[in-house]
PDB file of C-alpha atoms in Angstrom:
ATOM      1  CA  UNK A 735     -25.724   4.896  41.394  1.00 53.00           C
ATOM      2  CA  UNK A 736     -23.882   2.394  42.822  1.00 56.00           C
ATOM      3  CA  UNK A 737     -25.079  -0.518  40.139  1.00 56.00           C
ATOM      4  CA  UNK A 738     -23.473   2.047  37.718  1.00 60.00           C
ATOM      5  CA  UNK A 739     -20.452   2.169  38.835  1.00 60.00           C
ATOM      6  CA  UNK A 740     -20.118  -1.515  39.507  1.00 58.00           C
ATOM      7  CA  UNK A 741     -20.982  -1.796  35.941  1.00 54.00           C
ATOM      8  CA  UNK A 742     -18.279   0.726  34.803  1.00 55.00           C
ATOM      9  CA  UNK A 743     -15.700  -0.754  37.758  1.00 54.00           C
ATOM     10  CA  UNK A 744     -16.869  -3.822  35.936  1.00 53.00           C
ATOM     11  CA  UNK A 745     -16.226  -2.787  32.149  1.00 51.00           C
ATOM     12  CA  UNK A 746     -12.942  -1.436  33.036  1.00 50.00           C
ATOM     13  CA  UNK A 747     -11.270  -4.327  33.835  1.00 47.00           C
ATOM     14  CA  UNK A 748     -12.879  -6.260  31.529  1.00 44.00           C
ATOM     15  CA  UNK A 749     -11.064  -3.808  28.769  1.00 45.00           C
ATOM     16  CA  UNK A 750      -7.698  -3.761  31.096  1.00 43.00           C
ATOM     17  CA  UNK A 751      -7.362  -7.716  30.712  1.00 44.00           C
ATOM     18  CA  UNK A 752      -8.207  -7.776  27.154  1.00 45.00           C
ATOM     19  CA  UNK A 753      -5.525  -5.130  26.717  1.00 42.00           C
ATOM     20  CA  UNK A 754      -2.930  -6.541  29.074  1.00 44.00           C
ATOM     21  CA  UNK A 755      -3.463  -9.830  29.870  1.00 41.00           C
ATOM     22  CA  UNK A 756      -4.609 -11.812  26.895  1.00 40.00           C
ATOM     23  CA  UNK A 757      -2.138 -13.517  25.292  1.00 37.00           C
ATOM     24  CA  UNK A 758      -1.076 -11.821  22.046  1.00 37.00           C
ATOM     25  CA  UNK A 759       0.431 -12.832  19.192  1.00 39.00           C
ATOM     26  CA  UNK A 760       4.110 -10.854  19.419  1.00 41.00           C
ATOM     27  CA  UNK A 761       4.148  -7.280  19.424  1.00 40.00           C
ATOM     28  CA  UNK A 762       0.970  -5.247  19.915  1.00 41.00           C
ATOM     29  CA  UNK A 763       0.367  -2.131  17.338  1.00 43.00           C
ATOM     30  CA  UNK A 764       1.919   0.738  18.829  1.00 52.00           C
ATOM     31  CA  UNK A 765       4.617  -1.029  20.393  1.00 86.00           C
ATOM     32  CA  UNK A 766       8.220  -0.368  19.475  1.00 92.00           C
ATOM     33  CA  UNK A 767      10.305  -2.934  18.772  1.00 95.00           C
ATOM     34  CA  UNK A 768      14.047  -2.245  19.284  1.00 95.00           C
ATOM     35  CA  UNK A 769      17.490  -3.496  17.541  1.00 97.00           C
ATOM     36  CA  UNK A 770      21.242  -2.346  18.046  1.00 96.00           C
ATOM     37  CA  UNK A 771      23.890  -1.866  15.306  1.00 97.00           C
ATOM     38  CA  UNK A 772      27.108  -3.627  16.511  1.00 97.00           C
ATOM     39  CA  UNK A 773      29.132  -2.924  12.731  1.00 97.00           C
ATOM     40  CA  UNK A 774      29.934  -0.285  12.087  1.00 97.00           C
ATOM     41  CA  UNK A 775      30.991   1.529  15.373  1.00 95.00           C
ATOM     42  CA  UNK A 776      30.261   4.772  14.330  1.00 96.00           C
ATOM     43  CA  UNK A 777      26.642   4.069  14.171  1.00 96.00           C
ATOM     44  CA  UNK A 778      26.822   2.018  17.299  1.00 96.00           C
ATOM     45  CA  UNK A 779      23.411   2.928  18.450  1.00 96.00           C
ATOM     46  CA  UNK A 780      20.199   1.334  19.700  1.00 95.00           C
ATOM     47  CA  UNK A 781      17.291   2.423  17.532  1.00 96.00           C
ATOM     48  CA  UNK A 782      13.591   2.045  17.510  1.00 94.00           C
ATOM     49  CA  UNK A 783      10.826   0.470  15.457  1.00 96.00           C
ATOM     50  CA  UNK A 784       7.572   0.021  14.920  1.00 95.00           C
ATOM     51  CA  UNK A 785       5.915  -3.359  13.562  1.00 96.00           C
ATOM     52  CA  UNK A 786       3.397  -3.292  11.255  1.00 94.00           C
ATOM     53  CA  UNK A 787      -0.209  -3.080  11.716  1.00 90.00           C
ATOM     54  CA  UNK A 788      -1.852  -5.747   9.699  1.00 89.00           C
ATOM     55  CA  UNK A 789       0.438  -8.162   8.591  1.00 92.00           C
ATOM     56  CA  UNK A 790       3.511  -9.954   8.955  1.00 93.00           C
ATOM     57  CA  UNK A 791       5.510 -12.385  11.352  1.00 93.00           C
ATOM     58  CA  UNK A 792       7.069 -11.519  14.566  1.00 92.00           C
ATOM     59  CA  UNK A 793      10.183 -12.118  16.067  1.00 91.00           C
ATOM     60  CA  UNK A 794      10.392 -15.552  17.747  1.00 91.00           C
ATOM     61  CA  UNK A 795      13.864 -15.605  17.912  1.00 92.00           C
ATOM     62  CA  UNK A 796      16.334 -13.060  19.339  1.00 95.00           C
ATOM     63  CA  UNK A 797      19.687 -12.869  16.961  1.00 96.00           C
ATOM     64  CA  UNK A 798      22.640 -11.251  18.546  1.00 95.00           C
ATOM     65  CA  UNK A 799      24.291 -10.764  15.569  1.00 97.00           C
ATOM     66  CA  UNK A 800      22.366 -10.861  11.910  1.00 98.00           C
ATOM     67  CA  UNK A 801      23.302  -9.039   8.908  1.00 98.00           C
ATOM     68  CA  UNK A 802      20.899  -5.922   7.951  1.00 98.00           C
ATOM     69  CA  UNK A 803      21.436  -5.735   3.857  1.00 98.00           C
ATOM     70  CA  UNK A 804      20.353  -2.738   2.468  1.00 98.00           C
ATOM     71  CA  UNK A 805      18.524  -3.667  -0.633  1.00 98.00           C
ATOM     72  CA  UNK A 806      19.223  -2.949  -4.067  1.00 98.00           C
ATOM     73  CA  UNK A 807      17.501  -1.407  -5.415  1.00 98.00           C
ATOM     74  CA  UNK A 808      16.241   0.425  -2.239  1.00 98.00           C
ATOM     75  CA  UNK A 809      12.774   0.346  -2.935  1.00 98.00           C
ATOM     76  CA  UNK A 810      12.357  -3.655  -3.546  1.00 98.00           C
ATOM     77  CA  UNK A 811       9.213  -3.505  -5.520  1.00 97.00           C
ATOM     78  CA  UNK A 812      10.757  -6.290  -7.574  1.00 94.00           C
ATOM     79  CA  UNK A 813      13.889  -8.419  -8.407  1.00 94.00           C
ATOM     80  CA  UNK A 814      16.687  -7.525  -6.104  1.00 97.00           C
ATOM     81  CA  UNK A 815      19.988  -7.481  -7.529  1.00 97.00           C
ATOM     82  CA  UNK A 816      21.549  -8.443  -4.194  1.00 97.00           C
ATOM     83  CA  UNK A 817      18.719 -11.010  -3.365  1.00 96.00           C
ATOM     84  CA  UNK A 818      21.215 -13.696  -2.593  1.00 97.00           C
ATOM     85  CA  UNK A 819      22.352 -11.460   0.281  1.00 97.00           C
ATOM     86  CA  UNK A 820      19.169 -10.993   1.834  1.00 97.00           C
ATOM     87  CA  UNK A 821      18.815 -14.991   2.217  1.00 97.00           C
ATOM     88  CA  UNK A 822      18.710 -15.830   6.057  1.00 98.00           C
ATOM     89  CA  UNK A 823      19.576 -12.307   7.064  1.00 98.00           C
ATOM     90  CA  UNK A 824      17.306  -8.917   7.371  1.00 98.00           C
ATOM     91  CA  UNK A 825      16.901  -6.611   4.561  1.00 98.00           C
ATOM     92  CA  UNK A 826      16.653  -2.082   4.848  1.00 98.00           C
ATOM     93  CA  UNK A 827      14.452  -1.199   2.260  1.00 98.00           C
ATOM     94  CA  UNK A 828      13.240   2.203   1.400  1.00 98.00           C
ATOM     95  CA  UNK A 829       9.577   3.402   1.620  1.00 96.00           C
ATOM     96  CA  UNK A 830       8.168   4.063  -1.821  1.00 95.00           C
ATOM     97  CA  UNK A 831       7.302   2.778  -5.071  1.00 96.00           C
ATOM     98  CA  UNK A 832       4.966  -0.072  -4.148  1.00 96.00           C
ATOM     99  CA  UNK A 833       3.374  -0.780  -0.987  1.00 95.00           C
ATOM    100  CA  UNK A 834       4.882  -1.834   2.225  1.00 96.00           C
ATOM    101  CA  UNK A 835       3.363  -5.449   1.766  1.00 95.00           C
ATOM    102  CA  UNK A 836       4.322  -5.741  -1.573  1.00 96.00           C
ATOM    103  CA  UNK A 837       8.261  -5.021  -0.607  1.00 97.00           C
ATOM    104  CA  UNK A 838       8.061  -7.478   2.752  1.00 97.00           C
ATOM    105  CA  UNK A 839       6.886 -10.257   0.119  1.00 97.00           C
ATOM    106  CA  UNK A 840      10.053  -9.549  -2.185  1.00 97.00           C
ATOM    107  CA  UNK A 841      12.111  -9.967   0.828  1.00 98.00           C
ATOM    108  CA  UNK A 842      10.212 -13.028   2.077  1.00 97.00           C
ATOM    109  CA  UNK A 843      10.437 -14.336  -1.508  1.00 97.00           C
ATOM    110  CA  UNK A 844      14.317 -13.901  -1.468  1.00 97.00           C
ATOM    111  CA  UNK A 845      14.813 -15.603   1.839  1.00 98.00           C
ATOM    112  CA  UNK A 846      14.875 -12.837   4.546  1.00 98.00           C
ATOM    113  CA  UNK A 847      14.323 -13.323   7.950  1.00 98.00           C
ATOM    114  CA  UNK A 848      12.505  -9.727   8.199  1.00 98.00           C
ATOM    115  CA  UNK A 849      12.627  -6.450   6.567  1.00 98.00           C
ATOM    116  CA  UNK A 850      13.007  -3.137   8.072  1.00 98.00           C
ATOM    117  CA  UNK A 851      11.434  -0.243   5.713  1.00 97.00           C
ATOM    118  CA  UNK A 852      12.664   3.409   6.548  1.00 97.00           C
ATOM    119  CA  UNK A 853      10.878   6.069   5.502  1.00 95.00           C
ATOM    120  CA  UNK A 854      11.954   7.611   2.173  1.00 94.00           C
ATOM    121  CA  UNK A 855      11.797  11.668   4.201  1.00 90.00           C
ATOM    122  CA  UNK A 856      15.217  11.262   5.367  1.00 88.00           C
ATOM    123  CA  UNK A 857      14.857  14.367   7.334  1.00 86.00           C
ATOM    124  CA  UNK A 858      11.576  12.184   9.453  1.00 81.00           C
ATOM    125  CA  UNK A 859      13.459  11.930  12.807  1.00 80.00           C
ATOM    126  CA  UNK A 860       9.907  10.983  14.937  1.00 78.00           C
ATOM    127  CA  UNK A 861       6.862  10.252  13.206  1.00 82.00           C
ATOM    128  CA  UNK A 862       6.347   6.725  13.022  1.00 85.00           C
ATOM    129  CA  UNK A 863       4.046   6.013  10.010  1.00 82.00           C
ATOM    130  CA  UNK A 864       1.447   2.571  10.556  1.00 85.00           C
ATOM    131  CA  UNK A 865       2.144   0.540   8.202  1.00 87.00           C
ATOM    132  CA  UNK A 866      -1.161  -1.453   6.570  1.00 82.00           C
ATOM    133  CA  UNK A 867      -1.876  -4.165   4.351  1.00 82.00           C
ATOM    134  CA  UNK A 868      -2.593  -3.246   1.088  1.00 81.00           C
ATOM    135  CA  UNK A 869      -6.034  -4.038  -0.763  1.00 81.00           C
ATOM    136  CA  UNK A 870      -4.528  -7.306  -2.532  1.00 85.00           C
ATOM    137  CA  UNK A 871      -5.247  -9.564   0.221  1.00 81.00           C
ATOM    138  CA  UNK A 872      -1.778 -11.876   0.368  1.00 85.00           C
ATOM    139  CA  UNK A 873      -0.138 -12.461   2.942  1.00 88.00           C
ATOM    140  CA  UNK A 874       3.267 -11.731   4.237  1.00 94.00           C
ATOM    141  CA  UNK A 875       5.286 -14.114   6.966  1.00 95.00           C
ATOM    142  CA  UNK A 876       8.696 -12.477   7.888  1.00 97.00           C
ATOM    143  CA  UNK A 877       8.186  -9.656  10.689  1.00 97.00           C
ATOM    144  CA  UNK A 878       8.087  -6.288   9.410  1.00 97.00           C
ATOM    145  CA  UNK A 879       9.187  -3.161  11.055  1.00 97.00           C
ATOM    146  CA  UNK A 880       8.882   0.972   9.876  1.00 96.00           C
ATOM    147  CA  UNK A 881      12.048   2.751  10.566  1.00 96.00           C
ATOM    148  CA  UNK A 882      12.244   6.279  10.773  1.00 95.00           C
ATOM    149  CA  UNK A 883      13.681   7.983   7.807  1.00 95.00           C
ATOM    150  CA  UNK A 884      16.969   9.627   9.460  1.00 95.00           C
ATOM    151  CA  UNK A 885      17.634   6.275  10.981  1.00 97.00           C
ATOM    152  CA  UNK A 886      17.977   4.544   7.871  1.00 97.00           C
ATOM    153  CA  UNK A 887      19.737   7.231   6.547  1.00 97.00           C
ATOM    154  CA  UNK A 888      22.151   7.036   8.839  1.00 97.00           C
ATOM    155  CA  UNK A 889      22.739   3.911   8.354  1.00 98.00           C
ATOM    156  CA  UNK A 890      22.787   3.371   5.304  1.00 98.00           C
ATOM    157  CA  UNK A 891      25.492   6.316   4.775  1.00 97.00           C
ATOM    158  CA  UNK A 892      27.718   4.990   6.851  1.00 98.00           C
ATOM    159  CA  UNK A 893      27.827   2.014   5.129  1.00 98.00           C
ATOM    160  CA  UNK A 894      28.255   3.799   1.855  1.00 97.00           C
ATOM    161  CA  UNK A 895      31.130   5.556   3.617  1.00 97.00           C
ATOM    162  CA  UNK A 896      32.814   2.539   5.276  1.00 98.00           C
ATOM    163  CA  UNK A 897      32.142   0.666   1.486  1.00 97.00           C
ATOM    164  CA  UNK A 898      30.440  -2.065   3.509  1.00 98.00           C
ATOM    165  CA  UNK A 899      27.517  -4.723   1.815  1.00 97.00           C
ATOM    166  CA  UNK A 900      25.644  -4.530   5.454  1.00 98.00           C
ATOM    167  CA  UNK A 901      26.129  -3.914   9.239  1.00 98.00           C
ATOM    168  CA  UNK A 902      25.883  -6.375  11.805  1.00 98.00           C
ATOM    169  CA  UNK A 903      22.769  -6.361  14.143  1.00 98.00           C
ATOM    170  CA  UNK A 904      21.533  -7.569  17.177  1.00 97.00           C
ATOM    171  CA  UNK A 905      17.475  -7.729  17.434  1.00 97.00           C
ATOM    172  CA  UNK A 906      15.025  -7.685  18.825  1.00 95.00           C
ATOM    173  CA  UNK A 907      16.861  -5.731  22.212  1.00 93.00           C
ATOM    174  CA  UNK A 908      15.489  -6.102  25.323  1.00 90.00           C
ATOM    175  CA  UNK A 909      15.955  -2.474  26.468  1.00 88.00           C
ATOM    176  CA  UNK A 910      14.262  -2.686  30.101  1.00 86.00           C
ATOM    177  CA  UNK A 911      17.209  -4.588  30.705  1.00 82.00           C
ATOM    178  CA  UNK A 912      20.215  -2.032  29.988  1.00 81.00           C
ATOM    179  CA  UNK A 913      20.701   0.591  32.550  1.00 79.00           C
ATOM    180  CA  UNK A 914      19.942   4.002  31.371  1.00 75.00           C
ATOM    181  CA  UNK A 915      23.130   5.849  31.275  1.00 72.00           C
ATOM    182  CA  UNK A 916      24.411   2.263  29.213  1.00 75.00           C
ATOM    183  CA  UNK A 917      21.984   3.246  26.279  1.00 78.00           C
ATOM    184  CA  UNK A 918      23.634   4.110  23.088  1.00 86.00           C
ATOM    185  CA  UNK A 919      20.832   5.881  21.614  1.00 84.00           C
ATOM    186  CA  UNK A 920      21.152   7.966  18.340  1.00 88.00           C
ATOM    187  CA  UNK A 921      22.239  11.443  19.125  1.00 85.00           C
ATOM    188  CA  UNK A 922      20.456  12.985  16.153  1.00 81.00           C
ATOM    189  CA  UNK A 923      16.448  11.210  17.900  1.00 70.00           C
ATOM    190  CA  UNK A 924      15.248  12.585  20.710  1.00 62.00           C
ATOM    191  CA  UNK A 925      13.055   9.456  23.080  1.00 54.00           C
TER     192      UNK A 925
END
């Protein structure tokens, strides 16, 4: 009995330092990655996302403020019309119509930094979907984070109803570091 439980004493830490202690390469899957809209005020939140599972950079840099350009079309399966826009800054892009691979390539391709894709169910307000390479085996090198669908909503109306080309970000947020009754978290997602 007690070589077993040496062995499984043994085991266990062997998994806890190959979960926590190896260095990684960024974000781990199922981590959420967070980002605050500074412009406009009304949407002055901090909101959460995931990175994706299989592919895509990570954030090695921290930019305190960074345009997020929603894309047009929404989608970005192919040639943006506002590509020059995207260049240096983050694109929103909408889930749909190709895979979510395909549009972090047509971002990367047009010169973004990253691309956050929100879920096309605008009504989504917690389910975090993983987002996977697809079968075609490229390769994408611009982080790439899965918004959830109300989120980008959000945002994305009150742009439309400000008649604003993007808001101004700050990401990734260190959120350990703001006192609790200091975060500005969206009122319509529950954490």
């Amino acid at each position: 009995a007690g070589l077993g439980a040496a062995m499984l004493l043994w085991l266990w830490l062997w998994l806890w330092l190959c979960v926590c202690c190896c260095p990684a390469r960024g974000l781990r899957i199922h981590e959420y990655l967070y980002f605050q809209v500074l412009s406009p005020g009304d949407i002055r939140y901090i909101f959460t996302a995931t990175p994706a599972k299989d592919f895509g950079g990570v954030f090695n840099t921290r930019y305190d403020q960074i345009h997020l350009v929603p894309a047009d079309p929404p989608e970005a399966c192919g040639e943006l019309n506002n590509g020059v826009f995207i260049q240096d800054q983050i694109a929103l892009v909408e889930r749909g119509g190709c895979s979510f691979l395909s549009k972090t390539r047509v971002i990367q391709e047009h010169g973004g930094r990253a691309v956050i894709i929100a879920d096309n169910a605008y009504d989504n307000d917690s389910f975090y979907i993983e987002m996977i390479q697809d079968s075609s085996r490229r390769t994408a090198d611009i982080p790439a984070l899965f918004l959830l669908g109300r989120d980008g909503y959000m945002i994305r109306r009150s742009l439309e109803q400000h008649g604003l080309p993007w808001a101004v970000i700050s990401i990734p947020v260190n959120v350990t570091s703001i006192p609790t009754y200091e975060m500005m978290q969206p009122p319509w997602t529950f954490w």
